[in-house]
Short mmCIF file of C-alpha atoms and ligand atoms in Angstrom, two decimals:
data_model
loop_
_atom_site.label_atom_id
_atom_site.label_comp_id
_atom_site.label_asym_id
_atom_site.label_seq_id
_atom_site.Cartn_x
_atom_site.Cartn_y
_atom_site.Cartn_z
CA MET A 1 -20.16 -53.18 -17.42
CA THR A 2 -17.58 -55.61 -16.22
CA ALA A 3 -14.74 -54.04 -14.35
CA ILE A 4 -11.31 -54.85 -15.65
CA LYS A 5 -9.30 -56.28 -12.86
CA GLY A 6 -6.73 -53.99 -11.34
CA ARG A 7 -7.35 -51.17 -13.78
CA ASP A 8 -9.87 -48.42 -13.59
CA SER A 9 -12.23 -47.92 -16.49
CA PHE A 10 -14.95 -45.57 -17.67
CA LYS A 11 -18.49 -46.30 -16.58
CA SER A 12 -20.79 -45.07 -19.31
CA LYS A 13 -20.69 -44.31 -23.02
CA PHE A 14 -21.27 -40.65 -22.40
CA GLY A 15 -18.57 -40.77 -19.75
CA VAL A 16 -16.04 -41.88 -22.36
CA ILE A 17 -16.90 -39.07 -24.72
CA ALA A 18 -17.07 -36.55 -21.92
CA ALA A 19 -13.69 -37.55 -20.56
CA ALA A 20 -12.00 -37.56 -23.97
CA ALA A 21 -13.67 -34.24 -24.78
CA GLY A 22 -12.59 -32.98 -21.38
CA SER A 23 -9.04 -33.81 -22.36
CA ALA A 24 -9.32 -32.23 -25.79
CA ILE A 25 -11.18 -29.09 -24.78
CA GLY A 26 -8.97 -26.85 -22.75
CA LEU A 27 -6.61 -23.93 -22.98
CA GLY A 28 -5.77 -25.09 -26.49
CA ASN A 29 -9.20 -24.09 -27.73
CA ILE A 30 -9.85 -20.99 -25.72
CA TRP A 31 -6.43 -19.52 -25.04
CA LYS A 32 -4.13 -20.82 -27.75
CA PHE A 33 -6.34 -21.11 -30.81
CA PRO A 34 -7.47 -17.44 -30.88
CA TYR A 35 -3.97 -16.10 -30.34
CA ILE A 36 -2.21 -18.26 -32.95
CA THR A 37 -5.02 -17.52 -35.40
CA GLY A 38 -4.41 -13.83 -34.72
CA GLU A 39 -0.66 -14.22 -35.15
CA ASN A 40 -0.93 -16.17 -38.39
CA GLY A 41 -3.26 -13.98 -40.38
CA GLY A 42 -6.75 -15.23 -39.49
CA ALA A 43 -9.02 -17.08 -41.90
CA ALA A 44 -6.35 -18.74 -44.06
CA PHE A 45 -4.86 -20.24 -40.92
CA LEU A 46 -8.28 -21.36 -39.72
CA PHE A 47 -9.07 -23.13 -42.99
CA VAL A 48 -5.76 -24.96 -43.12
CA TYR A 49 -6.26 -25.94 -39.50
CA LEU A 50 -9.72 -27.35 -40.27
CA ALA A 51 -8.36 -29.35 -43.19
CA PHE A 52 -5.67 -30.86 -40.94
CA ILE A 53 -8.27 -31.75 -38.33
CA ALA A 54 -10.31 -33.66 -40.91
CA VAL A 55 -7.65 -35.58 -42.82
CA ILE A 56 -4.97 -35.97 -40.14
CA GLY A 57 -6.47 -35.32 -36.71
CA LEU A 58 -9.53 -37.50 -36.94
CA PRO A 59 -7.82 -40.64 -38.30
CA ILE A 60 -4.99 -40.31 -35.79
CA MET A 61 -7.45 -39.90 -32.96
CA LEU A 62 -9.11 -43.12 -34.01
CA SER A 63 -5.69 -44.74 -34.31
CA GLU A 64 -4.76 -43.85 -30.74
CA LEU A 65 -8.05 -45.14 -29.39
CA ILE A 66 -7.59 -48.38 -31.32
CA ILE A 67 -4.07 -48.91 -29.98
CA GLY A 68 -5.04 -48.14 -26.40
CA ARG A 69 -8.14 -50.27 -26.29
CA LYS A 70 -6.49 -53.17 -28.04
CA ALA A 71 -3.38 -53.22 -25.86
CA HIS A 72 -5.04 -52.11 -22.69
CA ARG A 73 -1.87 -50.45 -21.46
CA ASN A 74 -0.22 -47.04 -21.13
CA ALA A 75 1.38 -45.25 -24.07
CA ILE A 76 4.66 -47.16 -23.94
CA GLY A 77 3.40 -50.50 -22.69
CA SER A 78 0.86 -50.58 -25.53
CA PHE A 79 3.55 -50.66 -28.18
CA LYS A 80 5.56 -53.21 -26.22
CA LYS A 81 2.54 -55.45 -26.06
CA LEU A 82 1.31 -55.07 -29.63
CA ALA A 83 4.73 -55.17 -31.28
CA PRO A 84 7.14 -56.86 -28.85
CA ALA A 85 10.86 -56.48 -29.41
CA THR A 86 10.50 -53.70 -31.97
CA LEU A 87 11.46 -50.07 -31.94
CA TRP A 88 7.83 -48.87 -31.85
CA LYS A 89 7.91 -48.54 -28.09
CA TYR A 90 10.06 -45.45 -28.46
CA ILE A 91 7.00 -43.59 -29.76
CA GLY A 92 5.76 -43.72 -26.22
CA ILE A 93 8.96 -42.17 -24.93
CA PHE A 94 8.44 -39.22 -27.26
CA GLY A 95 5.01 -38.93 -25.75
CA VAL A 96 6.15 -38.91 -22.16
CA GLY A 97 8.67 -36.20 -23.06
CA ALA A 98 6.04 -34.11 -24.81
CA ALA A 99 3.76 -34.48 -21.81
CA PHE A 100 6.46 -33.02 -19.55
CA PHE A 101 7.01 -30.02 -21.77
CA ILE A 102 3.37 -29.29 -22.45
CA LEU A 103 2.20 -29.53 -18.89
CA SER A 104 4.98 -27.24 -17.69
CA PHE A 105 3.78 -24.22 -19.68
CA TYR A 106 0.16 -25.31 -19.56
CA GLY A 107 0.24 -25.03 -15.78
CA VAL A 108 1.54 -21.49 -16.04
CA VAL A 109 -1.32 -20.34 -18.27
CA ALA A 110 -3.86 -22.21 -16.15
CA GLY A 111 -2.42 -20.30 -13.20
CA TRP A 112 -3.17 -17.04 -15.00
CA SER A 113 -6.70 -18.23 -15.42
CA ILE A 114 -7.00 -18.84 -11.67
CA ARG A 115 -5.67 -15.34 -11.01
CA TYR A 116 -8.29 -13.88 -13.33
CA ILE A 117 -11.12 -15.47 -11.37
CA PHE A 118 -10.50 -12.85 -8.72
CA ILE A 119 -9.94 -9.95 -11.00
CA ALA A 120 -13.42 -8.50 -11.25
CA PHE A 121 -13.63 -7.96 -7.54
CA SER A 122 -10.14 -6.83 -6.85
CA ASP A 123 -7.31 -4.71 -8.03
CA LEU A 124 -8.04 -3.94 -11.66
CA SER A 125 -9.01 -0.30 -11.71
CA TYR A 126 -10.40 -0.18 -15.19
CA ASN A 127 -9.51 2.73 -17.42
CA GLY A 128 -9.95 1.22 -20.84
CA ALA A 129 -7.76 -1.20 -22.76
CA GLU A 130 -4.49 0.33 -21.56
CA SER A 131 -5.03 -0.55 -17.93
CA VAL A 132 -6.01 -4.13 -18.78
CA ASN A 133 -2.83 -4.50 -20.75
CA ALA A 134 -0.67 -3.04 -18.02
CA PHE A 135 -2.24 -5.27 -15.43
CA PHE A 136 -1.62 -8.42 -17.42
CA ASN A 137 1.96 -7.57 -18.23
CA SER A 138 2.96 -6.63 -14.75
CA PHE A 139 1.28 -9.76 -13.42
CA ILE A 140 3.04 -12.27 -15.68
CA LYS A 141 6.40 -10.56 -15.23
CA ASN A 142 6.15 -10.64 -11.45
CA PRO A 143 8.70 -13.20 -10.17
CA LEU A 144 6.46 -14.62 -7.48
CA GLN A 145 2.72 -14.11 -8.03
CA PRO A 146 2.18 -16.25 -11.13
CA LEU A 147 4.19 -19.06 -9.55
CA ILE A 148 1.81 -19.28 -6.64
CA TYR A 149 -1.16 -19.74 -8.97
CA GLN A 150 0.72 -22.17 -11.18
CA LEU A 151 1.60 -24.31 -8.18
CA ILE A 152 -1.98 -24.26 -6.92
CA PHE A 153 -3.06 -25.53 -10.32
CA MET A 154 -0.43 -28.25 -10.43
CA PHE A 155 -1.36 -29.33 -6.92
CA LEU A 156 -5.01 -29.71 -7.95
CA THR A 157 -4.00 -31.64 -11.06
CA GLY A 158 -1.88 -34.07 -9.06
CA LEU A 159 -4.61 -34.49 -6.49
CA ILE A 160 -7.24 -35.46 -9.06
CA VAL A 161 -4.90 -37.94 -10.71
CA ILE A 162 -4.30 -39.56 -7.33
CA ILE A 163 -8.04 -39.89 -6.75
CA GLY A 164 -8.24 -42.04 -9.92
CA VAL A 165 -9.69 -42.23 -13.39
CA GLN A 166 -13.35 -42.80 -12.97
CA LYS A 167 -14.17 -40.72 -9.95
CA GLY A 168 -11.80 -37.95 -10.82
CA ILE A 169 -12.27 -37.37 -14.49
CA GLU A 170 -15.69 -38.56 -15.44
CA LYS A 171 -17.61 -36.63 -12.82
CA PHE A 172 -15.93 -33.36 -13.54
CA SER A 173 -16.23 -33.40 -17.30
CA LYS A 174 -19.84 -34.34 -17.65
CA ILE A 175 -21.51 -31.39 -16.01
CA LEU A 176 -19.14 -28.55 -16.57
CA MET A 177 -18.20 -28.66 -20.24
CA PRO A 178 -21.78 -27.98 -21.41
CA ILE A 179 -21.94 -24.95 -19.10
CA LEU A 180 -18.72 -23.65 -20.59
CA LEU A 181 -20.19 -24.03 -24.06
CA VAL A 182 -23.24 -21.95 -23.14
CA LEU A 183 -21.06 -19.26 -21.61
CA ILE A 184 -18.90 -19.00 -24.70
CA ILE A 185 -22.04 -18.56 -26.79
CA VAL A 186 -23.08 -15.69 -24.49
CA LEU A 187 -19.67 -14.12 -25.08
CA ASP A 188 -20.06 -14.61 -28.82
CA ILE A 189 -23.30 -12.69 -28.78
CA ARG A 190 -21.71 -9.84 -26.84
CA ALA A 191 -18.62 -9.75 -29.05
CA LEU A 192 -20.63 -9.78 -32.27
CA THR A 193 -22.79 -6.88 -31.18
CA LEU A 194 -19.83 -4.64 -30.34
CA PRO A 195 -19.28 -1.77 -32.77
CA GLY A 196 -16.48 -2.70 -35.17
CA ALA A 197 -16.95 -6.44 -34.71
CA SER A 198 -17.45 -7.02 -38.43
CA ASP A 199 -13.78 -6.35 -39.17
CA GLY A 200 -12.98 -9.20 -36.82
CA LEU A 201 -15.39 -11.53 -38.58
CA ARG A 202 -13.80 -10.71 -41.90
CA PHE A 203 -10.37 -11.41 -40.43
CA LEU A 204 -11.58 -14.74 -39.08
CA PHE A 205 -13.57 -16.02 -42.07
CA HIS A 206 -12.37 -14.25 -45.19
CA PRO A 207 -9.11 -15.95 -46.14
CA ASP A 208 -6.08 -14.25 -47.59
CA PHE A 209 -3.64 -17.09 -48.20
CA GLY A 210 -0.87 -14.62 -48.88
CA LYS A 211 -0.82 -13.88 -45.15
CA LEU A 212 -0.02 -17.47 -44.20
CA SER A 213 3.64 -18.46 -44.02
CA PHE A 214 4.85 -22.04 -44.11
CA GLU A 215 5.74 -21.80 -40.49
CA GLY A 216 2.09 -20.83 -40.00
CA VAL A 217 1.06 -24.04 -41.76
CA LEU A 218 3.25 -26.00 -39.35
CA VAL A 219 1.70 -24.17 -36.40
CA ALA A 220 -1.76 -25.14 -37.75
CA LEU A 221 -0.66 -28.77 -37.97
CA GLY A 222 0.89 -28.70 -34.51
CA HIS A 223 -2.27 -27.19 -33.13
CA ALA A 224 -4.46 -29.86 -34.70
CA PHE A 225 -2.50 -32.31 -32.53
CA PHE A 226 -2.39 -30.11 -29.49
CA SER A 227 -6.07 -29.29 -29.51
CA LEU A 228 -7.25 -32.84 -30.07
CA SER A 229 -4.78 -34.18 -27.46
CA LEU A 230 -3.01 -36.30 -30.05
CA GLY A 231 0.49 -37.45 -30.78
CA MET A 232 1.74 -38.35 -27.34
CA GLY A 233 -0.42 -41.17 -26.17
CA THR A 234 -3.05 -39.37 -24.12
CA LEU A 235 -5.77 -41.04 -26.11
CA ILE A 236 -3.89 -44.33 -26.13
CA THR A 237 -4.02 -44.17 -22.36
CA TYR A 238 -7.70 -43.14 -22.40
CA GLY A 239 -8.48 -45.75 -25.05
CA SER A 240 -7.11 -48.35 -22.68
CA TYR A 241 -9.84 -47.42 -20.21
CA ILE A 242 -12.60 -47.73 -22.79
CA ASN A 243 -14.95 -50.66 -22.68
CA LYS A 244 -14.99 -53.04 -25.65
CA LYS A 245 -18.65 -52.29 -26.29
CA ASN A 246 -18.07 -48.64 -27.03
CA ASN A 247 -18.02 -47.48 -30.63
CA LEU A 248 -14.60 -45.92 -31.16
CA ILE A 249 -15.56 -44.21 -34.41
CA ARG A 250 -18.38 -42.45 -32.66
CA VAL A 251 -16.12 -41.37 -29.82
CA ALA A 252 -13.54 -39.97 -32.27
CA ILE A 253 -16.07 -38.09 -34.38
CA ASN A 254 -17.94 -36.60 -31.45
CA VAL A 255 -14.81 -35.46 -29.69
CA THR A 256 -13.38 -33.93 -32.84
CA ILE A 257 -16.57 -32.02 -33.60
CA ALA A 258 -16.96 -30.78 -30.03
CA ASP A 259 -13.35 -29.65 -29.85
CA THR A 260 -13.44 -27.84 -33.17
CA LEU A 261 -16.75 -26.19 -32.42
CA ILE A 262 -15.49 -24.80 -29.12
CA ALA A 263 -12.34 -23.44 -30.77
CA ILE A 264 -14.33 -21.66 -33.48
CA LEU A 265 -16.80 -20.28 -30.95
CA ALA A 266 -13.90 -19.06 -28.83
CA GLY A 267 -12.43 -17.42 -31.92
CA ILE A 268 -15.73 -15.66 -32.56
CA ALA A 269 -15.78 -14.44 -28.97
CA ILE A 270 -12.23 -13.09 -29.07
CA ILE A 271 -11.23 -11.89 -32.53
CA PRO A 272 -14.15 -9.51 -33.23
CA ALA A 273 -13.64 -8.05 -29.75
CA VAL A 274 -9.96 -7.54 -30.50
CA PHE A 275 -10.94 -5.38 -33.45
CA ALA A 276 -13.73 -3.60 -31.58
CA PHE A 277 -11.32 -2.52 -28.84
CA ASN A 278 -8.51 -1.64 -31.21
CA LEU A 279 -6.21 -4.31 -29.84
CA GLU A 280 -3.65 -6.25 -31.86
CA PRO A 281 -4.70 -9.73 -33.13
CA SER A 282 -1.01 -10.66 -33.08
CA GLU A 283 -0.70 -9.83 -29.39
CA GLY A 284 0.51 -13.38 -28.54
CA PRO A 285 -0.14 -15.56 -25.49
CA GLY A 286 -1.78 -12.73 -23.56
CA LEU A 287 -4.52 -12.20 -26.14
CA ILE A 288 -7.53 -13.54 -24.24
CA PHE A 289 -6.35 -12.11 -20.94
CA ILE A 290 -6.18 -8.67 -22.51
CA THR A 291 -9.29 -8.89 -24.66
CA LEU A 292 -11.82 -10.57 -22.41
CA PRO A 293 -11.70 -8.15 -19.48
CA ASN A 294 -12.72 -5.42 -21.93
CA VAL A 295 -15.59 -7.55 -23.16
CA PHE A 296 -16.75 -8.28 -19.62
CA LYS A 297 -16.60 -4.61 -18.71
CA SER A 298 -18.86 -3.85 -21.66
CA MET A 299 -21.65 -6.22 -20.71
CA PRO A 300 -24.34 -6.17 -18.05
CA GLY A 301 -23.42 -8.55 -15.24
CA GLY A 302 -19.87 -8.56 -16.57
CA ASP A 303 -18.30 -9.25 -13.19
CA PHE A 304 -20.45 -12.30 -12.68
CA PHE A 305 -19.76 -13.65 -16.17
CA SER A 306 -16.08 -12.98 -15.75
CA VAL A 307 -15.82 -14.98 -12.55
CA LEU A 308 -17.86 -17.80 -14.03
CA PHE A 309 -15.83 -17.82 -17.21
CA PHE A 310 -12.45 -18.06 -15.53
CA VAL A 311 -13.71 -20.69 -13.09
CA LEU A 312 -14.86 -22.82 -16.01
CA LEU A 313 -11.73 -22.12 -18.04
CA THR A 314 -9.65 -23.27 -15.09
CA ILE A 315 -11.71 -26.43 -14.82
CA ALA A 316 -11.43 -27.05 -18.58
CA ALA A 317 -7.68 -26.64 -18.17
CA LEU A 318 -7.76 -29.06 -15.26
CA THR A 319 -9.55 -31.81 -17.17
CA SER A 320 -6.94 -31.45 -19.91
CA ALA A 321 -4.01 -31.26 -17.53
CA ILE A 322 -5.00 -34.44 -15.73
CA SER A 323 -5.01 -36.21 -19.09
CA ILE A 324 -1.49 -34.99 -19.77
CA LEU A 325 -0.25 -35.97 -16.33
CA GLU A 326 -2.00 -39.33 -16.64
CA VAL A 327 0.32 -40.26 -19.52
CA VAL A 328 3.37 -39.75 -17.36
CA VAL A 329 1.87 -41.39 -14.30
CA ALA A 330 0.63 -44.45 -16.18
CA TYR A 331 4.13 -44.83 -17.56
CA PHE A 332 5.92 -44.42 -14.23
CA SER A 333 3.56 -46.75 -12.45
CA GLU A 334 3.04 -49.47 -15.06
CA GLU A 335 6.46 -49.55 -16.71
CA LEU A 336 8.78 -48.37 -13.96
CA LYS A 337 6.66 -50.11 -11.34
CA MET A 338 6.36 -47.10 -9.08
CA LYS A 339 3.38 -46.89 -6.77
CA ARG A 340 0.72 -44.73 -8.43
CA ARG A 341 0.72 -42.22 -5.64
CA VAL A 342 4.48 -41.90 -5.63
CA ALA A 343 4.55 -41.65 -9.42
CA THR A 344 1.99 -38.86 -9.35
CA VAL A 345 3.80 -36.82 -6.74
CA PHE A 346 7.13 -37.33 -8.46
CA ALA A 347 5.85 -36.33 -11.91
CA THR A 348 3.89 -33.36 -10.58
CA VAL A 349 6.91 -31.98 -8.75
CA LEU A 350 9.26 -32.33 -11.73
CA ILE A 351 6.79 -30.74 -14.13
CA SER A 352 6.07 -27.91 -11.71
CA LEU A 353 9.77 -27.11 -11.48
CA LEU A 354 10.08 -26.88 -15.24
CA GLY A 355 6.92 -24.77 -15.19
CA ILE A 356 8.53 -22.31 -12.79
CA ILE A 357 11.30 -21.76 -15.31
CA CYS A 358 8.67 -21.22 -18.04
CA SER A 359 6.89 -18.64 -15.97
CA LEU A 360 10.07 -16.78 -15.07
CA SER A 361 11.10 -16.79 -18.74
CA LEU A 362 8.37 -14.23 -19.34
CA GLY A 363 9.84 -11.90 -16.71
CA ILE A 364 13.21 -11.98 -15.04
CA TYR A 365 14.59 -14.71 -17.34
CA SER A 366 13.33 -13.14 -20.55
CA ASN A 367 16.85 -12.46 -21.72
CA TYR A 368 17.60 -16.14 -22.05
CA THR A 369 16.43 -17.10 -25.51
CA PHE A 370 17.01 -20.07 -27.80
CA PHE A 371 16.40 -19.68 -31.54
CA GLY A 372 14.91 -16.33 -30.64
CA LEU A 373 12.33 -17.89 -28.29
CA ASN A 374 12.08 -17.65 -24.52
CA VAL A 375 11.73 -20.92 -22.60
CA PHE A 376 7.92 -20.65 -22.50
CA ASP A 377 7.59 -20.28 -26.29
CA LEU A 378 10.37 -22.76 -26.91
CA LEU A 379 8.72 -25.58 -24.95
CA ASP A 380 5.45 -24.81 -26.69
CA PHE A 381 7.12 -24.85 -30.10
CA ILE A 382 9.11 -28.04 -29.50
CA SER A 383 6.20 -29.97 -28.07
CA ALA A 384 3.33 -28.83 -30.30
CA ASN A 385 5.14 -28.34 -33.58
CA ILE A 386 7.84 -31.01 -33.38
CA LEU A 387 7.17 -33.78 -30.87
CA LEU A 388 3.42 -34.15 -31.40
CA PRO A 389 3.51 -34.23 -35.23
CA ILE A 390 6.36 -36.75 -35.20
CA GLY A 391 4.58 -38.81 -32.57
CA GLY A 392 1.37 -38.62 -34.60
CA MET A 393 3.12 -39.64 -37.78
CA LEU A 394 4.62 -42.69 -36.10
CA ILE A 395 1.29 -43.61 -34.53
CA SER A 396 -0.46 -43.53 -37.88
CA LEU A 397 2.33 -45.56 -39.50
CA PHE A 398 2.08 -48.07 -36.68
CA VAL A 399 -1.64 -48.56 -37.15
CA GLY A 400 -1.38 -48.56 -40.94
CA TRP A 401 1.58 -50.85 -41.38
CA SER A 402 2.32 -52.73 -38.19
CA LEU A 403 -1.16 -53.47 -36.87
CA GLY A 404 -2.61 -53.67 -40.34
CA LYS A 405 -6.05 -53.91 -41.79
CA TYR A 406 -7.27 -57.09 -40.17
CA LYS A 407 -6.50 -56.18 -36.58
CA VAL A 408 -7.76 -52.64 -37.09
CA PHE A 409 -11.00 -54.00 -38.45
CA LYS A 410 -11.39 -56.36 -35.53
CA GLU A 411 -10.77 -53.66 -32.97
CA ILE A 412 -13.07 -51.07 -34.52
CA ALA A 413 -15.93 -53.34 -35.44
CA HIS A 414 -15.58 -55.47 -32.36
CA GLY A 415 -17.96 -58.22 -33.27
CA GLY A 416 -20.25 -55.88 -35.17
CA SER A 417 -20.17 -54.89 -38.80
CA LEU A 418 -18.43 -52.04 -40.51
CA LYS A 419 -18.81 -50.47 -43.92
CA GLY A 420 -16.01 -51.71 -46.15
CA SER A 421 -15.49 -48.29 -47.69
CA PHE A 422 -14.85 -46.79 -44.29
CA LEU A 423 -11.99 -49.17 -43.68
CA VAL A 424 -10.49 -48.53 -47.10
CA ILE A 425 -10.50 -44.77 -46.60
CA PHE A 426 -9.20 -45.03 -43.06
CA MET A 427 -6.34 -47.33 -44.05
CA PHE A 428 -5.41 -45.03 -46.93
CA LEU A 429 -5.30 -42.06 -44.58
CA VAL A 430 -3.18 -43.70 -41.90
CA ARG A 431 -0.87 -45.51 -44.28
CA PHE A 432 -0.20 -42.76 -46.78
CA LEU A 433 -1.91 -39.42 -46.64
CA ALA A 434 -1.54 -38.49 -42.98
CA PRO A 435 2.11 -39.51 -42.53
CA LEU A 436 3.21 -38.01 -45.83
CA ALA A 437 1.39 -34.75 -45.19
CA ILE A 438 2.86 -34.49 -41.71
CA PHE A 439 6.33 -35.25 -42.99
CA PHE A 440 6.12 -32.66 -45.73
CA VAL A 441 4.64 -29.89 -43.59
CA PHE A 442 7.15 -30.64 -40.88
CA ILE A 443 10.33 -30.47 -42.95
CA LYS A 444 9.10 -27.43 -44.82
CA GLY A 445 7.76 -25.71 -41.71
CA VAL A 446 10.99 -26.03 -39.75
CA GLY A 447 12.89 -24.88 -42.82
CA LEU A 448 14.68 -28.11 -43.78
CA ILE A 449 13.57 -27.61 -47.40
CA ASP A 450 12.45 -24.49 -49.25
N1 LIG B 1 -5.96 -30.68 -25.90
C1 LIG B 1 -5.77 -29.94 -24.69
C2 LIG B 1 -6.13 -28.49 -24.98
O1 LIG B 1 -6.56 -28.18 -26.04
C3 LIG B 1 -4.37 -30.07 -24.15
C4 LIG B 1 -3.95 -31.49 -24.06
C5 LIG B 1 -4.45 -32.43 -23.24
C6 LIG B 1 -3.00 -32.12 -24.88
N2 LIG B 1 -3.84 -33.63 -23.50
C7 LIG B 1 -2.95 -33.46 -24.51
C8 LIG B 1 -2.21 -31.68 -25.90
C9 LIG B 1 -2.13 -34.35 -25.16
C10 LIG B 1 -1.38 -32.58 -26.54
C11 LIG B 1 -1.34 -33.89 -26.21
O2 LIG B 1 -6.01 -27.65 -24.13
#
């Protein structure tokens, strides 16, 4: 492969997929997906989510990769280059904002994961589900402890981004994600053989659409973006590191399938266990941290699996977090002309500070609420359910209408051939179906229309 002067790039084909999958697969799949599925009634939510992945997520993922590889710039610079002197560049600004918000609460949850690595060997005296619950709640409400873990996580994230794209990201993702997959399958087997697990399976796969509110539909849409790392330019930035020889369609399809598979497998590990241990599926952000310790306690070698699981979850979170930070750093360094190192330190510090507020909003600041949400939930809601869908809608409109069919064809096919029908369907999705669906779900979900 020829190196692109002055800019890092991915080495191998598998490296590209592994890095993009490393970005997509993270806390979104394993922490967030099970708990929002639990909160929004189970199977109906899952099915709507899957539909959004197929008709909105996949085409927008391909769109981001096309933009990034074509422009060969960061999320904002790409629009400036492809459509100079237009308003499109403001899409990128949305993205940088979303990245700030997401990484601030993401770092908090990743910090919990680090804490849980040490749990099996330390201070959790296990007396059934109650004690697990009490432990989690007192931990996240503590004004100091979770901050330490959050800051450790943010420090690691910043450090890897400083080391650089290829060495930092590619190496990590390749080996560890497959191990995580195997471990989740082990957990699935344990969860499914627990007494009472079948109620959980029914909840997860037997839809009752009456249980799904329109806000739930918006959450499903937001999560399609969140889980696939879409809507804020992460995959524009990654696309810009992808070699022209790579097949973008293949990258998009593989990453989407891997991401969705992991989410469903995580759901199968968590939800049946929730029912088996008489916990609440609508528990909220603490769901996996309350459910999994019970699962580990009920299996042979549970301590070992627990440590391994939280180590891998932390690493999965890390490979996602670096991709979020990368958006901000690429912007600061390429557009604002900061040195990369300086940009990374600056962004990491700012995001960590906002993260501290998120963490405290679950404890001593829990009285401060906006629209009934604490800061943690608010930043999650604004970024996943507002900024990402709007960003995604604009990205698909950009590819559909501004880039247009000819340039899209050239970038995807890249000298090779492409089935005509593929292009027709893709253009229909990005021009009409995806943006209209997002628009409709968005205005109805936030309550602008009845
Ligand atoms: N997709 C990641 C997860 O599921 C989180 C993430 C990484 C992300 N990059 C993103 C979310 C960009 C939105 C946008 O954990």
